[in-house]
């Protein structure tokens, strides 16, 4: 059974806080092992990649074959059904359309002193995308990372994906092809991250690495951060559903289970203003759990971290939602827009009865890479901005420097940075001499 | 003497690469000490803050006095000269005007299926700004961090600044007041970061921490990352000047020295298409170094990491500049706009003879917190975006779900995520039964 809380309980505050702070994931300490792998890849390059791939993925290939050839990609893609290909293409098209609207504009203007000020955006030149192998090898995640990179204008996009025993996921290769990925390598784990960050004979280094992975991949990304940019370190998934009594309990149960089935450490929370509706959803979850393929995972998540919270009214629900700062927030209420206005912290909001969170995982267009573990308080989902950087621009005229330079020189003196001040006053003196 | 390179030298590639990768900073391993301090602040709260402040800053105060009172702030601000106050106010006003233009817009639209899609931006609720003590206690950095936070709409902005022996920097307090900082604490080091991230009895926790600091502060920021958001971990400062022969060698020398005087590990590089001009700048630097107050620091930086690079032409200069990906890039050439178009990677570009980098440190308006150590390849300077986060929005109609839901359900099946698929098909079935 999930946790059951009511905001009228005397111990509510204690139990709700406990729900938000409960430790859901054991992070094994793999840092030393990861450091050794990275050092080895830096030292031995391709040879190290060949060794680790042989050891961890039971795949022994010469370095030049670590990269998929065009023929190999073609052969894998040929295994994908026409219907699956069409679904991936529709998803890619919708993700592309949504993210194209995120492209920021360059700006420049002349201020009242005559100074030109502004900024411009440029794409990261080369990006690497890590794709997990095995069960968590999701073609949808390939699209969610690769499409924004290409929309941003990344010239070179390299994917690494482990192929245990040499087995590839045809859908992942198809998603790479649809998204315009330039290079695909049969590489996984910390060795893949090291290759992307530092480069080897066959893998050219990139500037930014994104994509999910296991504890080794996460530790490796933390280690190479600074050498390259990385996206967030994702935690286990979460959904918060706010629902009134006017909902089909089975729909809400399925929405809660669609997070719970990801991972035993996922968290699904229902907040409702109707305790009886909460009971119906609890029963519907149990009924679905009897037949669900991933019932062992979903059941463990629901039992350990799931919760049904009864509140007095929807205003209270909104206040609690801000404390949860959920990755995914569904508003299954009569006026979802009005409720949405009362919420500040959430990775993605799904409005109304016809917007199950799963639509956003695949096909609606917004990104499914979203801030977890309450980090929606301070961070955002993946976007084109993750593959762009801003250069600020300024150009003083003699008049502009005359107008603001003296104040700058004064502040430089106040900070005891003499050369800073001199670089301004040397120019100002020339102006004062009437030489400019 | 600085390094002298010419792109026509046979060993140029080797020496230029060495220049970019030379280790400029020893990072002492303070991670264990920092972990202990953070754990102690989490366990003992205010008591730990009082102890560390007594030990490290030789300042023994009860916890309730760690925060500056309005009267104390007023008394410190009264020590600031009218001219310094006016300079800080002009700087704040210009930083505010520049950053106000960075505010991104919310978007929402209806697509061809009738689905509403979009996103909205909201500020981080509470931010903490670390301000170093001692020599590196820069009021300009207070403005560069605090003004964008307030422009973004951060409600609660807390500053921590160590006050060794109880001595505060009046200019820092004045900058806090001008920027609208809400709380100021006499706290420094890892204990300040721990207090901001986890909170104590007197310091409420924040969601995001920005600002520069020493090795302890940097290590603490890395450790609390995830619990809160952090800005970049800044490295030593850099300037790259591209100058043709038509420049005053003394101006260029001062621009190079204005980075060198920051830190012995700062790096100042001149690229010129005229070797004789390079000689003149080298001589001008030596002449200025004879009298500069911070000549020991600036001289060490110039000697160890400074460089004058002669190139064949400005196109070659632009290509090298992209490899440097400098924090600060000055273009002191006849047509700086044209040269700027050829450069992709730089934190900030200063165009023309009248735009010394120091104008951007203080008063022009763009942020002076910029990506160091070649990270301009993948990251940007501080901006309002660092204090905002985006929530994506979507709302399907029955018709929209009917149009794209089946493709979503197909992808869910392909990924073996049954509940994801069921959450879509349960709704689609109701539509197919004509009940919606």
PDB file of C-alpha atoms in Angstrom, chain B residues 205-346:
ATOM      1  CA  UNK B 205      18.136  27.589   2.808  1.00  0.00           C
ATOM      2  CA  UNK B 206      18.245  28.871  -0.773  1.00  0.00           C
ATOM      3  CA  UNK B 207      17.643  27.138  -4.110  1.00  0.00           C
ATOM      4  CA  UNK B 208      20.636  28.444  -6.055  1.00  0.00           C
ATOM      5  CA  UNK B 209      24.137  29.600  -5.056  1.00  0.00           C
ATOM      6  CA  UNK B 210      26.370  31.784  -7.217  1.00  0.00           C
ATOM      7  CA  UNK B 211      29.561  33.752  -6.750  1.00  0.00           C
ATOM      8  CA  UNK B 212      33.311  33.188  -6.742  1.00  0.00           C
ATOM      9  CA  UNK B 213      35.437  31.812  -3.925  1.00  0.00           C
ATOM     10  CA  UNK B 214      38.613  30.018  -2.944  1.00  0.00           C
ATOM     11  CA  UNK B 215      39.286  26.274  -3.157  1.00  0.00           C
ATOM     12  CA  UNK B 216      37.149  25.553  -0.086  1.00  0.00           C
ATOM     13  CA  UNK B 217      34.209  27.449  -1.495  1.00  0.00           C
ATOM     14  CA  UNK B 218      34.568  25.799  -4.905  1.00  0.00           C
ATOM     15  CA  UNK B 219      34.730  22.317  -3.383  1.00  0.00           C
ATOM     16  CA  UNK B 220      31.706  23.062  -1.208  1.00  0.00           C
ATOM     17  CA  UNK B 221      29.714  24.275  -4.223  1.00  0.00           C
ATOM     18  CA  UNK B 222      30.527  21.070  -6.091  1.00  0.00           C
ATOM     19  CA  UNK B 223      29.360  19.036  -3.087  1.00  0.00           C
ATOM     20  CA  UNK B 224      26.010  20.799  -2.629  1.00  0.00           C
ATOM     21  CA  UNK B 225      25.275  20.776  -6.381  1.00  0.00           C
ATOM     22  CA  UNK B 226      22.024  18.842  -6.861  1.00  0.00           C
ATOM     23  CA  UNK B 227      20.676  19.870  -3.472  1.00  0.00           C
ATOM     24  CA  UNK B 228      20.797  23.409  -4.892  1.00  0.00           C
ATOM     25  CA  UNK B 229      21.774  24.845  -8.251  1.00  0.00           C
ATOM     26  CA  UNK B 230      25.202  26.446  -8.624  1.00  0.00           C
ATOM     27  CA  UNK B 231      26.803  28.673 -11.226  1.00  0.00           C
ATOM     28  CA  UNK B 232      30.026  27.673 -12.914  1.00  0.00           C
ATOM     29  CA  UNK B 233      33.194  26.845 -10.995  1.00  0.00           C
ATOM     30  CA  UNK B 234      35.363  29.723 -12.189  1.00  0.00           C
ATOM     31  CA  UNK B 235      39.010  29.216 -13.063  1.00  0.00           C
ATOM     32  CA  UNK B 236      41.767  31.816 -13.353  1.00  0.00           C
ATOM     33  CA  UNK B 237      41.042  34.740 -15.630  1.00  0.00           C
ATOM     34  CA  UNK B 238      42.105  35.098 -19.267  1.00  0.00           C
ATOM     35  CA  UNK B 239      42.345  37.756 -21.934  1.00  0.00           C
ATOM     36  CA  UNK B 240      43.115  37.400 -25.608  1.00  0.00           C
ATOM     37  CA  UNK B 241      43.852  40.580 -27.560  1.00  0.00           C
ATOM     38  CA  UNK B 242      43.954  40.540 -31.345  1.00  0.00           C
ATOM     39  CA  UNK B 243      45.658  43.741 -32.468  1.00  0.00           C
ATOM     40  CA  UNK B 244      47.071  45.017 -35.720  1.00  0.00           C
ATOM     41  CA  UNK B 245      49.995  47.470 -35.914  1.00  0.00           C
ATOM     42  CA  UNK B 246      47.687  50.482 -35.735  1.00  0.00           C
ATOM     43  CA  UNK B 247      47.414  50.512 -31.933  1.00  0.00           C
ATOM     44  CA  UNK B 248      49.078  52.307 -29.064  1.00  0.00           C
ATOM     45  CA  UNK B 249      51.389  49.590 -27.624  1.00  0.00           C
ATOM     46  CA  UNK B 250      50.902  51.037 -24.134  1.00  0.00           C
ATOM     47  CA  UNK B 251      47.111  50.627 -24.291  1.00  0.00           C
ATOM     48  CA  UNK B 252      47.459  47.014 -25.357  1.00  0.00           C
ATOM     49  CA  UNK B 253      50.072  46.427 -22.655  1.00  0.00           C
ATOM     50  CA  UNK B 254      47.695  47.797 -20.012  1.00  0.00           C
ATOM     51  CA  UNK B 255      44.855  45.620 -21.308  1.00  0.00           C
ATOM     52  CA  UNK B 256      47.070  42.538 -21.041  1.00  0.00           C
ATOM     53  CA  UNK B 257      48.209  43.568 -17.564  1.00  0.00           C
ATOM     54  CA  UNK B 258      44.670  44.176 -16.369  1.00  0.00           C
ATOM     55  CA  UNK B 259      44.149  40.425 -16.485  1.00  0.00           C
ATOM     56  CA  UNK B 260      47.642  39.540 -15.326  1.00  0.00           C
ATOM     57  CA  UNK B 261      47.275  41.634 -12.173  1.00  0.00           C
ATOM     58  CA  UNK B 262      44.296  39.535 -11.015  1.00  0.00           C
ATOM     59  CA  UNK B 263      46.198  36.410 -10.259  1.00  0.00           C
ATOM     60  CA  UNK B 264      49.532  34.728 -10.885  1.00  0.00           C
ATOM     61  CA  UNK B 265      47.638  32.036 -12.779  1.00  0.00           C
ATOM     62  CA  UNK B 266      45.829  34.489 -15.074  1.00  0.00           C
ATOM     63  CA  UNK B 267      46.738  34.273 -18.762  1.00  0.00           C
ATOM     64  CA  UNK B 268      47.166  37.209 -21.158  1.00  0.00           C
ATOM     65  CA  UNK B 269      47.760  36.527 -24.842  1.00  0.00           C
ATOM     66  CA  UNK B 270      48.365  38.952 -27.697  1.00  0.00           C
ATOM     67  CA  UNK B 271      47.878  37.801 -31.269  1.00  0.00           C
ATOM     68  CA  UNK B 272      49.168  40.255 -33.866  1.00  0.00           C
ATOM     69  CA  UNK B 273      49.883  40.206 -37.578  1.00  0.00           C
ATOM     70  CA  UNK B 274      52.889  42.464 -37.044  1.00  0.00           C
ATOM     71  CA  UNK B 275      55.920  41.047 -35.218  1.00  0.00           C
ATOM     72  CA  UNK B 276      57.440  44.500 -34.690  1.00  0.00           C
ATOM     73  CA  UNK B 277      54.235  45.641 -32.979  1.00  0.00           C
ATOM     74  CA  UNK B 278      54.492  42.569 -30.750  1.00  0.00           C
ATOM     75  CA  UNK B 279      57.980  43.724 -29.734  1.00  0.00           C
ATOM     76  CA  UNK B 280      56.660  47.167 -28.873  1.00  0.00           C
ATOM     77  CA  UNK B 281      53.918  45.714 -26.698  1.00  0.00           C
ATOM     78  CA  UNK B 282      56.425  43.455 -24.945  1.00  0.00           C
ATOM     79  CA  UNK B 283      58.548  46.511 -24.173  1.00  0.00           C
ATOM     80  CA  UNK B 284      55.512  48.499 -23.003  1.00  0.00           C
ATOM     81  CA  UNK B 285      54.511  45.691 -20.641  1.00  0.00           C
ATOM     82  CA  UNK B 286      58.003  45.634 -19.122  1.00  0.00           C
ATOM     83  CA  UNK B 287      57.932  49.410 -18.693  1.00  0.00           C
ATOM     84  CA  UNK B 288      54.537  49.326 -16.941  1.00  0.00           C
ATOM     85  CA  UNK B 289      55.610  46.414 -14.776  1.00  0.00           C
ATOM     86  CA  UNK B 290      58.330  48.580 -13.238  1.00  0.00           C
ATOM     87  CA  UNK B 291      55.804  50.780 -11.452  1.00  0.00           C
ATOM     88  CA  UNK B 292      52.617  48.729 -11.203  1.00  0.00           C
ATOM     89  CA  UNK B 293      51.442  48.214  -7.613  1.00  0.00           C
ATOM     90  CA  UNK B 294      50.632  44.581  -8.249  1.00  0.00           C
ATOM     91  CA  UNK B 295      53.814  44.017 -10.297  1.00  0.00           C
ATOM     92  CA  UNK B 296      54.748  40.835  -8.426  1.00  0.00           C
ATOM     93  CA  UNK B 297      51.470  39.140  -9.357  1.00  0.00           C
ATOM     94  CA  UNK B 298      51.172  40.622 -12.852  1.00  0.00           C
ATOM     95  CA  UNK B 299      54.835  39.928 -13.607  1.00  0.00           C
ATOM     96  CA  UNK B 300      54.574  36.282 -12.592  1.00  0.00           C
ATOM     97  CA  UNK B 301      51.439  35.767 -14.673  1.00  0.00           C
ATOM     98  CA  UNK B 302      52.991  37.459 -17.720  1.00  0.00           C
ATOM     99  CA  UNK B 303      56.262  35.569 -17.402  1.00  0.00           C
ATOM    100  CA  UNK B 304      54.742  32.137 -16.851  1.00  0.00           C
ATOM    101  CA  UNK B 305      51.583  32.204 -18.945  1.00  0.00           C
ATOM    102  CA  UNK B 306      51.674  35.358 -21.067  1.00  0.00           C
ATOM    103  CA  UNK B 307      52.265  35.034 -24.798  1.00  0.00           C
ATOM    104  CA  UNK B 308      52.730  37.088 -27.925  1.00  0.00           C
ATOM    105  CA  UNK B 309      51.767  35.196 -31.056  1.00  0.00           C
ATOM    106  CA  UNK B 310      52.599  36.474 -34.527  1.00  0.00           C
ATOM    107  CA  UNK B 311      50.300  35.329 -37.307  1.00  0.00           C
ATOM    108  CA  UNK B 312      50.231  35.710 -41.094  1.00  0.00           C
ATOM    109  CA  UNK B 313      46.889  37.507 -41.175  1.00  0.00           C
ATOM    110  CA  UNK B 314      43.741  38.196 -39.192  1.00  0.00           C
ATOM    111  CA  UNK B 315      41.932  35.150 -40.576  1.00  0.00           C
ATOM    112  CA  UNK B 316      44.551  33.020 -38.940  1.00  0.00           C
ATOM    113  CA  UNK B 317      44.111  35.057 -35.751  1.00  0.00           C
ATOM    114  CA  UNK B 318      40.392  34.272 -35.754  1.00  0.00           C
ATOM    115  CA  UNK B 319      41.017  30.557 -36.156  1.00  0.00           C
ATOM    116  CA  UNK B 320      43.450  30.573 -33.235  1.00  0.00           C
ATOM    117  CA  UNK B 321      41.040  32.633 -31.136  1.00  0.00           C
ATOM    118  CA  UNK B 322      38.421  29.912 -31.536  1.00  0.00           C
ATOM    119  CA  UNK B 323      40.915  27.395 -30.211  1.00  0.00           C
ATOM    120  CA  UNK B 324      41.651  29.625 -27.205  1.00  0.00           C
ATOM    121  CA  UNK B 325      37.896  30.182 -26.581  1.00  0.00           C
ATOM    122  CA  UNK B 326      38.924  33.055 -24.339  1.00  0.00           C
ATOM    123  CA  UNK B 327      36.926  34.438 -21.443  1.00  0.00           C
ATOM    124  CA  UNK B 328      37.672  37.982 -22.703  1.00  0.00           C
ATOM    125  CA  UNK B 329      38.492  38.760 -26.337  1.00  0.00           C
ATOM    126  CA  UNK B 330      39.525  42.242 -27.485  1.00  0.00           C
ATOM    127  CA  UNK B 331      39.500  43.008 -31.197  1.00  0.00           C
ATOM    128  CA  UNK B 332      41.750  46.049 -31.666  1.00  0.00           C
ATOM    129  CA  UNK B 333      41.679  46.101 -35.455  1.00  0.00           C
ATOM    130  CA  UNK B 334      40.403  48.388 -38.195  1.00  0.00           C
ATOM    131  CA  UNK B 335      37.181  46.429 -38.755  1.00  0.00           C
ATOM    132  CA  UNK B 336      36.397  44.643 -35.486  1.00  0.00           C
ATOM    133  CA  UNK B 337      32.819  43.775 -36.535  1.00  0.00           C
ATOM    134  CA  UNK B 338      34.060  41.848 -39.574  1.00  0.00           C
ATOM    135  CA  UNK B 339      36.646  39.994 -37.499  1.00  0.00           C
ATOM    136  CA  UNK B 340      34.069  39.234 -34.820  1.00  0.00           C
ATOM    137  CA  UNK B 341      31.925  37.438 -37.385  1.00  0.00           C
ATOM    138  CA  UNK B 342      34.751  34.956 -37.929  1.00  0.00           C
ATOM    139  CA  UNK B 343      34.904  33.951 -34.265  1.00  0.00           C
ATOM    140  CA  UNK B 344      32.592  31.392 -32.667  1.00  0.00           C
ATOM    141  CA  UNK B 345      33.973  30.746 -29.173  1.00  0.00           C
ATOM    142  CA  UNK B 346      34.456  33.581 -26.671  1.00  0.00           C
TER     143      UNK B 346
END
